[in-house]
Amino acid sequence: MCESGHLALFTRASELESERFRLGTDWRGLVLIESQREHVMDFDQILEKCGSAGRYQYLMILLLGYIAFTTTVHYYSQNIIGFVPQHWCYHEALEDRSFEEIAAIYAPFGKEASCTRLDKIEGDRVTVSNETCQRWIYNYDFGFRSMNAELNWVCNDAYKARIGQSLFFLGSLMGTFTFGVLGDRIGRVRAVILANQCGFVGDFLTTYASNLVQFAIFRCISGLAATANYYLMFILVLEYLAPKLRNMAISGTLGICFCLGALVAPWLSVLAGNWRIYLTCSALLQLVVALFYFVVQESAQWLITRTNVEGAIARLKHIAHFNGMEVKAADFEAFRRNCIVKRKLSNQPEQTAGIFDLLRTPNLRKISLLVVFTFMLTSLSFNTISRNVEGLGLSPFVVFSLFAVVVPPSGFIQGLLQSRVGRKATAFLAMLCTGLLSCALGVALSTEGAHKNVTLLLAFALPMRLGISMCYTVTSQFASELLPTCVRSRGIAAVHLAAAGASFVSPYLIHLGTKLAAAPSLILALLLLTASGCTLMLPETNNRQLPITLADGEAFGKGESMLSFDCWRRHDDDVSKEATEEVKLHQLNGQTKSETEAEV
C-alpha cells in the first residue's frame, strides 16, 4: 500500500477515535458496530416482516375494544349505583297516594321536601314533626333500586355515598401509579390482568357491603382498576401496531366500544333492577380479562428494554406464525444484532431507567411536562362534561344514552382527521372547537331562563360531548406515543395520576353551576383553549417510529415548529425512522467502506 494510503488510514482511525468519544463507546465496540452494520433490522422492520397489520393485530384491537367496553361499564358504575331517586319522608297516610299526589303535598316545602317529616295530614292541611325522618318513599327511576335508596343514604346520611366515591377515586390514584410501575417491572400483560382482577374483587365485595366502612374499603379496591385497566392494554396494543392501524382502526373500535359500554351501563342497571346485581355483572365482565394471559403476547419492545432480546424474538416468531408469515432466520439475527448495537450506544442501561430520567434532558423534559399538563386539562374537562348527566332536565338514564350515541361518530371523525392531518392537528382542532362551543354555551347561559331550556342545553351538550371524547382519546394516544418504551408504562401512569388529581375538581366545578350557571362552561372553555395551545408545542407522531430508548425520546421531534403538522410536511422515511446515532453510524460506515475500496 502506498504512503498516501497509510496516511489516509491513519487519518480515518483518528476520526473514528473522535467519534468513539462522542458516542460514549469503546474502540472495540465501535469496530464491532462497523463490521456488523451491513445488515441490521430495527423493530418496525422486523415487525413488518412478522406482520404489523395482520390477524394478530386485529385480534389485539378487538381485545382492546373489550377492555374499553368493560372499563366504561366499570367507570360509570360509581355514578349509577349512587343515583338518588325522587323521595319523600314516609307517612302512613301516604301509602295509598300516587307519586303526583305525594309531590303536591310536599311541594310547599321546596328543596327541604325530601327530608321533612310530617306529623299529621288532613286533606290539604299538614303539620310538620320535629323528629328526623327515618324512612322514605322512593319514586324509582325506571324501577332501579340504587344503593342510596336501599341503604337510605339520603338527607343527613347522603355524605356516606360521597365518601365511598372519594375512596373510589383515591383507589384510582393509587392503582394508576402502582400498576404503571408494575407495567414496566413485570410486564404489560400481567399488569393488565392484575388491574382488572382488582376491579372484579372490588365490585364483587361491594355487593355485600352493608355499612359505610365496608363500602368505602371495597370501593377503594374497585377504584384501583379505574384507569389502569384501560391504559395498560392501550400501551400494549400500540406497541404492536403498524402506523396505519393507529388511526382509523383504533379510533373507530374505541368509539364503538365506548358507546356500547355507555349504553349498556345504565340499561343493564335497569334490567338488573338492583344495584347489587348490576355490580355483580360488572365484576364478571372484568373477570374474563384473566383469559388474556393465554392469548396476548408480552410487549416485545418492553422485553428489549429489559435486555431480553431472545424473549422478544420468541414473541415475534409467535406473531409471525399467527399471521401466517414466514420470516428468515437471518432477519431475526439482523434484528438481534441491531438490539445489541443500540444497547452499546446507549449511555444508560434502559432496564435501570426511571421516570425521573424523563426530566434529565431538555427536549424530553419539555415533551413530558407538556404531556402531563395537557392531559390534566383535558381529563378535567372530560370528567366534568361526561359526568354532568343530572342537570339537563331529563332522566340520567336517558342522558347517558344520548351521550353514548355521539361517541362512535367522534371515533370515526378522529380516525379520519388523524389519517389526513396527523395527531397534533387533530388534537388542536378538537380542543379548539370544543372550547369555543363551551364558551358559546357560557354566554348563552348568562341570559335569564336559559338554564331551564332543555333543547338549548342538549344542543350544546351533545356536540361538546362529541368533541371532548375526541380530545380525551387523541390526547391519551398522543401521550402514549411520545414517551419512550423503556419508561412508557410509568410515564403514562404519572400522566394519568396527575389527571386524576386534577379531576378531583370536577364535582365542585359541576356544583358551581348551581350558583352561577355560566361559570363551569366559561372555565371549561379557558381550560380547553389553553390545552390546544400546549398541543402546538408537541411534536407530531403520526407515521413516525415511536421512541424506544431515552436517547430516541430526546431526539424525537427536535427542530419542529409549532405549526409542523403532518399534512404539511414532506415525508422522508429514510431518515425520520432512524435514531440519530444510527444515521451517523450508517454515514460513517459508508465513508469507511468507500475509502478502503479506493485504497485497494
XYZ file of C-alpha atoms in Angstrom:
600
model
C 0.000 0.000 0.000
C 1.335 3.435 -0.875
C 2.368 6.009 1.683
C -0.665 8.162 0.955
C -2.873 5.112 1.633
C -1.253 4.624 5.059
C -1.780 8.310 5.791
C -5.455 8.064 4.815
C -5.987 5.068 7.082
C -4.266 6.846 9.965
C -6.448 9.915 9.449
C -9.599 7.767 9.312
C -8.573 5.980 12.502
C -8.227 9.351 14.244
C -11.713 10.319 13.081
C -13.136 7.048 14.368
C -11.406 7.583 17.722
C -13.021 11.038 17.993
C -16.389 9.525 17.081
C -15.887 6.935 19.800
C -15.545 9.637 22.478
C -18.611 11.468 21.169
C -20.811 8.377 21.140
C -19.589 7.136 24.543
C -18.480 3.662 23.353
C -15.118 1.927 23.471
C -12.897 1.303 20.421
C -13.686 -2.402 20.172
C -17.414 -1.731 20.394
C -17.203 0.738 17.515
C -15.192 -1.726 15.406
C -17.831 -4.379 16.159
C -20.547 -1.984 15.037
C -18.562 -1.155 11.896
C -18.249 -4.824 10.990
C -21.931 -5.683 11.555
C -23.785 -2.744 10.051
C -24.129 -4.315 6.611
C -27.442 -5.948 7.512
C -29.330 -4.772 10.587
C -33.043 -4.514 11.203
C -34.897 -2.280 13.654
C -38.106 -3.181 15.471
C -40.503 -1.657 12.926
C -38.798 -3.531 10.103
C -38.879 -6.938 11.795
C -42.479 -6.329 12.911
C -43.396 -5.565 9.298
C -41.971 -8.948 8.249
C -43.839 -10.710 11.068
C -46.998 -8.820 10.196
C -47.785 -5.402 11.639
C -51.323 -5.313 10.254
C -52.286 -8.984 10.290
C -54.668 -11.262 12.129
C -52.886 -10.835 15.447
C -53.128 -7.029 15.294
C -56.858 -7.159 14.570
C -57.305 -9.609 17.435
C -55.479 -7.163 19.720
C -57.715 -4.317 18.574
C -60.807 -6.404 19.366
C -59.438 -7.243 22.813
C -58.711 -3.546 23.376
C -62.326 -2.896 22.395
C -63.486 -5.379 25.031
C -61.322 -3.643 27.628
C -62.799 -0.286 26.561
C -66.309 -1.734 26.958
C -65.688 -3.194 30.439
C -63.804 -0.077 31.538
C -66.761 2.112 30.592
C -69.220 -0.074 32.494
C -66.874 -0.110 35.491
C -66.215 3.646 35.319
C -69.891 4.653 35.210
C -70.916 2.122 37.860
C -69.836 4.583 40.536
C -72.378 7.102 39.219
C -75.168 4.616 38.573
C -75.217 2.868 41.945
C -75.335 6.305 43.580
C -78.350 7.674 41.684
C -80.759 9.294 44.123
C -84.395 8.875 43.020
C -87.105 11.334 43.923
C -88.040 10.670 47.555
C -90.173 11.943 50.433
C -90.361 11.164 54.138
C -92.671 8.251 54.851
C -96.105 8.739 56.467
C -98.768 6.059 56.817
C -101.362 8.418 55.365
C -99.392 8.483 52.076
C -99.389 4.732 51.461
C -102.308 4.778 49.020
C -101.421 8.076 47.358
C -99.913 8.384 43.892
C -96.466 9.928 43.439
C -98.066 13.002 41.890
C -100.290 13.478 44.934
C -97.362 12.995 47.326
C -95.277 15.515 45.370
C -98.122 18.018 45.556
C -98.416 17.605 49.351
C -94.677 18.205 49.848
C -94.415 20.962 47.217
C -94.759 23.861 49.735
C -91.529 22.774 51.431
C -89.399 23.325 48.315
C -85.860 21.925 48.479
C -86.464 20.636 52.022
C -89.376 18.424 50.935
C -87.320 15.231 50.708
C -86.146 15.453 54.322
C -89.205 16.983 56.003
C -91.172 14.679 58.310
C -94.908 15.313 58.599
C -96.875 14.811 61.799
C -100.460 14.996 60.547
C -102.015 15.037 57.091
C -105.634 16.186 56.957
C -106.698 16.858 53.388
C -104.586 19.746 52.146
C -103.569 20.706 55.677
C -100.310 19.253 57.044
C -98.273 19.766 60.203
C -94.526 19.282 60.452
C -92.965 16.935 63.006
C -89.854 17.883 64.978
C -88.451 14.356 64.648
C -85.968 13.409 61.955
C -87.048 11.216 59.094
C -86.101 7.511 59.381
C -87.996 6.063 56.433
C -88.704 7.277 52.911
C -90.996 6.749 49.957
C -88.966 6.386 46.726
C -90.089 7.026 43.175
C -87.596 4.709 41.464
C -86.408 5.896 38.066
C -87.216 3.048 35.621
C -87.636 0.776 38.661
C -83.920 0.765 39.526
C -83.170 0.441 43.249
C -79.897 2.281 43.788
C -77.510 1.866 46.688
C -78.549 5.219 48.191
C -82.203 4.178 48.175
C -81.652 0.673 49.579
C -79.360 1.836 52.409
C -81.351 5.058 52.936
C -78.236 7.168 52.387
C -80.189 10.349 51.792
C -80.736 13.605 53.683
C -78.454 13.568 56.750
C -76.741 10.353 55.587
C -76.144 11.474 51.996
C -72.485 12.158 52.808
C -71.816 8.418 53.129
C -72.163 7.801 49.395
C -69.809 10.699 48.661
C -67.197 9.199 50.994
C -67.392 5.967 49.025
C -66.959 7.887 45.771
C -63.965 9.722 47.185
C -62.358 6.418 48.205
C -63.020 5.090 44.710
C -61.006 7.943 43.208
C -58.336 7.560 45.874
C -58.042 3.932 44.804
C -57.799 5.131 41.199
C -54.839 7.334 42.101
C -53.042 4.507 43.886
C -53.826 1.971 41.169
C -52.727 4.272 38.364
C -49.294 4.682 39.914
C -48.887 1.124 41.237
C -49.876 -0.673 38.050
C -47.895 1.805 35.977
C -44.748 0.820 37.867
C -45.688 -2.863 37.629
C -46.213 -2.498 33.883
C -42.531 -1.594 33.497
C -41.365 -4.135 36.080
C -43.329 -7.350 35.475
C -44.686 -6.660 32.002
C -47.778 -5.173 30.387
C -49.852 -8.378 30.230
C -49.554 -9.309 33.908
C -50.237 -5.710 34.968
C -53.401 -5.539 32.796
C -54.718 -8.780 34.276
C -53.947 -7.767 37.868
C -55.594 -4.370 37.426
C -58.817 -5.901 36.091
C -58.883 -8.517 38.842
C -58.747 -5.707 41.407
C -61.820 -4.250 39.715
C -63.524 -7.651 39.847
C -62.741 -8.171 43.545
C -63.751 -4.607 44.489
C -67.090 -4.680 42.634
C -67.953 -8.182 43.873
C -67.189 -7.345 47.503
C -69.165 -4.094 47.270
C -72.335 -6.104 46.651
C -72.016 -7.423 50.232
C -71.409 -4.006 51.821
C -73.941 -3.050 54.473
C -72.241 -0.121 56.217
C -70.011 2.835 55.429
C -66.690 1.242 56.437
C -67.220 -1.817 54.265
C -68.468 0.265 51.360
C -65.514 2.679 51.498
C -62.889 -0.109 51.644
C -64.449 -2.122 48.830
C -64.884 0.921 46.579
C -61.219 1.809 47.138
C -60.235 -1.683 45.956
C -62.502 -1.333 42.934
C -61.018 2.075 42.167
C -57.544 0.558 41.789
C -58.615 -0.539 38.314
C -60.490 2.607 37.304
C -57.776 3.889 34.941
C -55.017 1.291 34.863
C -57.253 -1.437 33.409
C -57.504 0.535 30.158
C -54.309 2.480 29.534
C -52.001 -0.512 30.111
C -53.801 -2.507 27.419
C -53.734 0.540 25.159
C -49.931 0.750 25.515
C -49.553 -2.974 24.819
C -51.652 -2.792 21.645
C -49.958 0.378 20.455
C -46.516 -1.247 20.606
C -47.533 -3.992 18.147
C -49.495 -1.947 15.593
C -48.470 -0.608 12.209
C -48.807 3.198 11.981
C -51.760 2.897 9.567
C -53.785 0.999 12.202
C -53.156 3.598 14.901
C -55.687 5.955 13.327
C -58.998 4.678 11.986
C -58.790 1.114 13.350
C -58.112 2.141 16.954
C -60.298 5.258 16.948
C -63.264 3.550 15.292
C -63.084 0.480 17.535
C -62.746 2.535 20.701
C -65.609 4.809 19.637
C -67.967 1.864 19.081
C -66.949 0.037 22.265
C -67.083 3.141 24.473
C -70.554 3.770 23.033
C -71.670 0.208 23.770
C -70.309 0.463 27.298
C -72.045 3.778 27.921
C -75.315 2.390 26.546
C -75.123 -0.935 28.368
C -74.144 0.567 31.749
C -77.416 2.439 32.518
C -79.798 -0.011 30.864
C -78.082 -3.045 32.364
C -78.815 -1.494 35.744
C -82.454 -1.017 34.741
C -82.618 -4.635 33.555
C -80.983 -5.835 36.780
C -83.338 -3.677 38.841
C -80.950 -3.622 41.791
C -77.503 -2.121 42.278
C -76.060 -5.322 43.756
C -76.996 -7.408 40.718
C -75.667 -4.678 38.429
C -72.279 -4.610 40.193
C -72.081 -8.397 40.037
C -72.478 -8.226 36.250
C -69.818 -5.505 36.070
C -67.454 -7.662 38.142
C -67.926 -10.735 35.923
C -67.064 -8.711 32.817
C -63.678 -7.901 34.337
C -63.045 -11.483 35.432
C -62.952 -12.542 31.758
C -59.760 -10.483 31.246
C -57.796 -13.168 33.123
C -58.076 -15.280 29.943
C -55.927 -12.712 28.093
C -52.886 -14.426 29.619
C -53.333 -17.316 27.180
C -53.860 -15.124 24.100
C -51.934 -11.843 24.374
C -48.171 -11.770 23.829
C -45.971 -9.680 26.116
C -44.662 -6.450 24.591
C -41.541 -7.231 22.547
C -40.407 -3.614 22.848
C -40.635 -3.823 26.640
C -38.648 -7.079 26.636
C -35.923 -5.358 24.590
C -35.630 -2.608 27.206
C -35.167 -5.374 29.810
C -32.280 -6.772 27.680
C -34.372 -9.899 26.997
C -33.853 -9.900 23.239
C -34.445 -13.657 22.957
C -37.800 -13.271 24.691
C -38.748 -10.503 22.233
C -37.762 -12.674 19.271
C -39.821 -15.578 20.652
C -42.905 -13.309 20.815
C -42.286 -12.011 17.304
C -41.995 -15.570 15.982
C -45.337 -16.430 17.584
C -46.943 -13.382 15.958
C -45.425 -14.285 12.575
C -46.868 -17.795 12.889
C -50.293 -16.440 13.920
C -50.263 -14.044 10.948
C -49.169 -16.775 8.549
C -45.866 -15.040 7.753
C -42.528 -16.747 7.117
C -39.510 -14.839 8.416
C -35.952 -15.901 7.643
C -33.590 -16.745 10.461
C -31.168 -14.180 9.006
C -33.747 -11.428 9.605
C -34.073 -12.326 13.270
C -30.284 -12.439 13.528
C -30.089 -8.967 11.983
C -32.677 -7.749 14.487
C -30.685 -9.340 17.327
C -27.525 -7.500 16.175
C -29.439 -4.223 15.972
C -30.600 -4.602 19.581
C -27.013 -5.286 20.704
C -25.745 -2.238 18.806
C -28.359 0.067 20.310
C -27.648 -1.251 23.777
C -23.933 -0.487 23.373
C -24.651 3.007 22.072
C -26.969 3.789 24.987
C -25.372 5.870 27.714
C -27.656 4.279 30.316
C -28.993 0.711 30.518
C -32.699 1.011 29.730
C -33.716 -1.549 32.349
C -32.472 0.879 35.032
C -34.220 3.907 33.551
C -36.694 5.570 35.885
C -39.489 8.047 35.486
C -37.297 10.961 36.599
C -34.983 10.252 33.662
C -37.665 11.863 31.536
C -36.607 15.175 33.100
C -32.836 14.857 32.636
C -32.578 16.085 29.039
C -34.124 19.332 27.739
C -36.251 18.144 24.814
C -37.647 15.070 26.574
C -38.311 17.163 29.690
C -40.284 19.710 27.673
C -42.327 16.989 25.963
C -43.038 15.145 29.239
C -44.195 18.251 31.130
C -46.371 19.393 28.237
C -47.956 15.940 28.009
C -48.758 15.961 31.743
C -50.193 19.484 31.730
C -52.248 18.992 28.550
C -53.724 15.699 29.736
C -54.587 17.212 33.129
C -56.635 19.950 31.451
C -58.253 17.505 29.017
C -59.121 14.968 31.717
C -60.675 17.594 33.988
C -62.792 18.854 31.083
C -63.768 15.311 30.052
C -64.896 14.276 33.543
C -66.861 17.485 34.020
C -68.732 17.212 30.725
C -69.323 13.428 30.688
C -70.438 13.164 34.332
C -72.850 16.101 34.262
C -75.950 13.991 33.496
C -78.333 15.160 36.234
C -78.573 18.839 35.414
C -80.101 18.760 31.927
C -83.769 18.383 32.822
C -84.006 14.703 31.705
C -83.658 11.302 33.348
C -79.955 10.491 33.874
C -80.538 7.146 32.108
C -81.733 8.999 29.007
C -78.851 11.494 29.160
C -76.346 8.636 29.454
C -77.825 7.100 26.310
C -77.761 10.370 24.367
C -74.154 10.971 25.364
C -73.260 7.429 24.296
C -74.747 7.854 20.812
C -72.290 10.630 19.888
C -69.192 8.610 20.878
C -68.891 6.418 17.714
C -69.040 9.436 15.356
C -66.317 11.081 17.438
C -64.115 7.993 16.995
C -64.566 7.873 13.216
C -64.079 11.621 12.804
C -60.941 11.398 14.900
C -59.622 8.494 12.829
C -60.232 10.309 9.530
C -58.613 13.513 10.765
C -55.580 11.687 12.157
C -55.050 9.921 8.822
C -55.254 13.160 6.860
C -53.783 15.872 9.089
C -51.964 13.926 11.827
C -52.242 13.501 15.575
C -51.173 17.025 16.517
C -53.595 18.879 14.240
C -56.483 16.600 15.270
C -55.898 17.280 18.968
C -55.576 21.018 18.347
C -58.781 21.262 16.273
C -60.800 19.114 18.702
C -59.757 21.199 21.714
C -60.237 24.487 19.902
C -63.745 23.647 18.626
C -64.917 22.154 21.940
C -63.527 25.160 23.812
C -65.378 27.579 21.531
C -68.610 25.575 21.963
C -68.205 25.718 25.732
C -67.614 29.456 25.561
C -70.764 29.903 23.453
C -72.765 27.851 25.977
C -71.438 30.011 28.810
C -72.572 33.144 27.014
C -76.000 31.597 26.343
C -76.427 30.548 29.993
C -75.704 34.084 31.137
C -79.123 35.077 29.775
C -82.139 34.743 32.061
C -84.027 31.434 31.974
C -81.600 29.691 29.618
C -80.665 27.039 32.215
C -84.266 25.747 32.098
C -84.335 25.381 28.309
C -83.753 21.632 27.764
C -83.481 21.976 23.978
C -80.810 24.658 24.258
C -78.817 22.658 26.801
C -78.865 19.500 24.663
C -77.989 21.450 21.517
C -74.711 22.442 23.170
C -74.166 19.405 25.443
C -74.198 16.755 22.687
C -71.637 18.417 20.360
C -69.484 19.169 23.406
C -69.689 15.506 24.439
C -68.608 14.502 20.933
C -65.750 16.983 20.970
C -64.455 16.159 24.444
C -64.491 12.443 23.595
C -62.197 13.222 20.653
C -59.996 15.405 22.868
C -59.572 12.732 25.536
C -58.934 9.809 23.171
C -56.467 11.585 20.895
C -54.596 13.090 23.854
C -54.354 9.673 25.511
C -52.944 8.150 22.322
C -50.673 11.139 21.706
C -49.194 10.855 25.209
C -48.589 7.111 24.855
C -46.693 7.616 21.597
C -44.493 10.473 22.797
C -42.981 8.739 25.834
C -40.154 6.187 25.263
C -40.963 2.478 25.604
C -38.477 1.925 28.452
C -40.495 4.185 30.779
C -43.782 4.366 28.886
C -45.891 2.497 31.423
C -44.597 4.509 34.389
C -44.714 7.719 32.377
C -48.338 7.214 31.356
C -49.118 6.235 34.952
C -47.701 9.581 36.102
C -49.719 11.377 33.419
C -52.969 9.685 34.478
C -52.110 10.208 38.132
C -51.807 13.958 37.579
C -55.012 13.900 35.522
C -56.881 12.045 38.270
C -55.692 14.636 40.773
C -56.968 17.436 38.554
C -60.288 15.621 38.109
C -60.991 15.952 41.842
C -62.056 19.492 40.995
C -64.718 18.195 38.577
C -67.584 17.697 41.131
C -67.014 21.169 42.536
C -66.987 22.638 39.043
C -70.330 20.956 38.334
C -71.693 22.178 41.691
C -70.590 25.712 40.820
C -73.229 25.627 38.092
C -75.972 25.620 40.736
C -74.754 29.043 41.883
C -73.536 30.560 38.611
C -74.957 28.724 35.600
C -72.458 30.111 33.093
C -69.312 29.695 35.224
C -68.499 25.988 34.520
C -68.810 26.435 30.754
C -66.598 29.515 30.697
C -63.974 27.810 32.883
C -64.007 24.741 30.616
C -63.548 26.987 27.589
C -60.449 28.526 29.167
C -59.041 25.083 30.049
C -59.563 23.640 26.563
C -58.192 26.674 24.733
C -55.097 26.540 26.951
C -54.701 22.827 26.201
C -54.972 23.478 22.461
C -52.105 25.961 22.706
C -49.963 23.421 24.601
C -50.634 20.799 21.928
C -48.996 23.001 19.299
C -45.703 22.759 21.195
C -45.629 18.952 20.965
C -44.026 17.056 18.043
C -46.057 15.045 15.541
C -46.152 11.233 15.976
C -48.265 10.179 13.010
C -46.350 7.849 10.627
C -43.236 8.079 12.808
C -41.265 5.351 14.535
C -42.095 5.585 18.231
C -39.170 6.270 20.612
C -37.893 3.187 22.422
C -34.883 4.419 24.403
C -34.332 7.649 26.316
C -31.960 8.757 23.557
C -34.725 8.212 20.998
C -37.082 10.270 23.146
C -34.609 13.136 23.414
C -34.029 13.182 19.628
C -37.742 12.851 18.815
C -39.280 15.948 17.232
C -36.232 18.176 17.628
C -36.374 21.185 15.335
C -40.132 21.009 14.701
C -42.033 24.275 14.788
C -45.418 24.830 16.432
C -47.119 24.615 13.039
C -45.312 21.459 11.878
C -48.450 19.469 11.085
C -48.208 16.064 9.445
C -50.297 17.183 6.465
C -47.804 19.960 5.649
C -44.513 18.140 5.994
C -42.628 16.207 3.309
C -42.397 12.559 4.391
C -38.818 11.314 4.460
C -38.950 7.785 5.826
C -35.278 7.071 5.125
C -34.138 9.447 7.841
C -37.066 10.092 10.161
C -37.480 6.447 11.135
C -33.932 6.013 12.445
C -32.330 7.229 15.621
C -29.748 9.989 15.213
C -26.800 7.849 16.313
C -27.670 5.106 13.822
C -27.922 7.543 10.926
C -24.470 8.873 11.708
C -23.031 5.379 12.003
C -24.544 4.489 8.620
C -22.818 7.527 7.127
C -19.592 6.592 8.904
C -19.768 3.034 7.558
C -20.346 4.204 4.018
C -17.358 6.540 4.136
C -15.083 3.848 5.596
C -16.058 1.239 3.024
C -15.626 3.594 0.073
C -12.215 4.771 1.272
C -10.972 1.219 1.852
C -12.118 0.081 -1.605
C -10.382 3.076 -3.230
C -7.145 2.312 -1.427
C -7.200 -1.327 -2.510
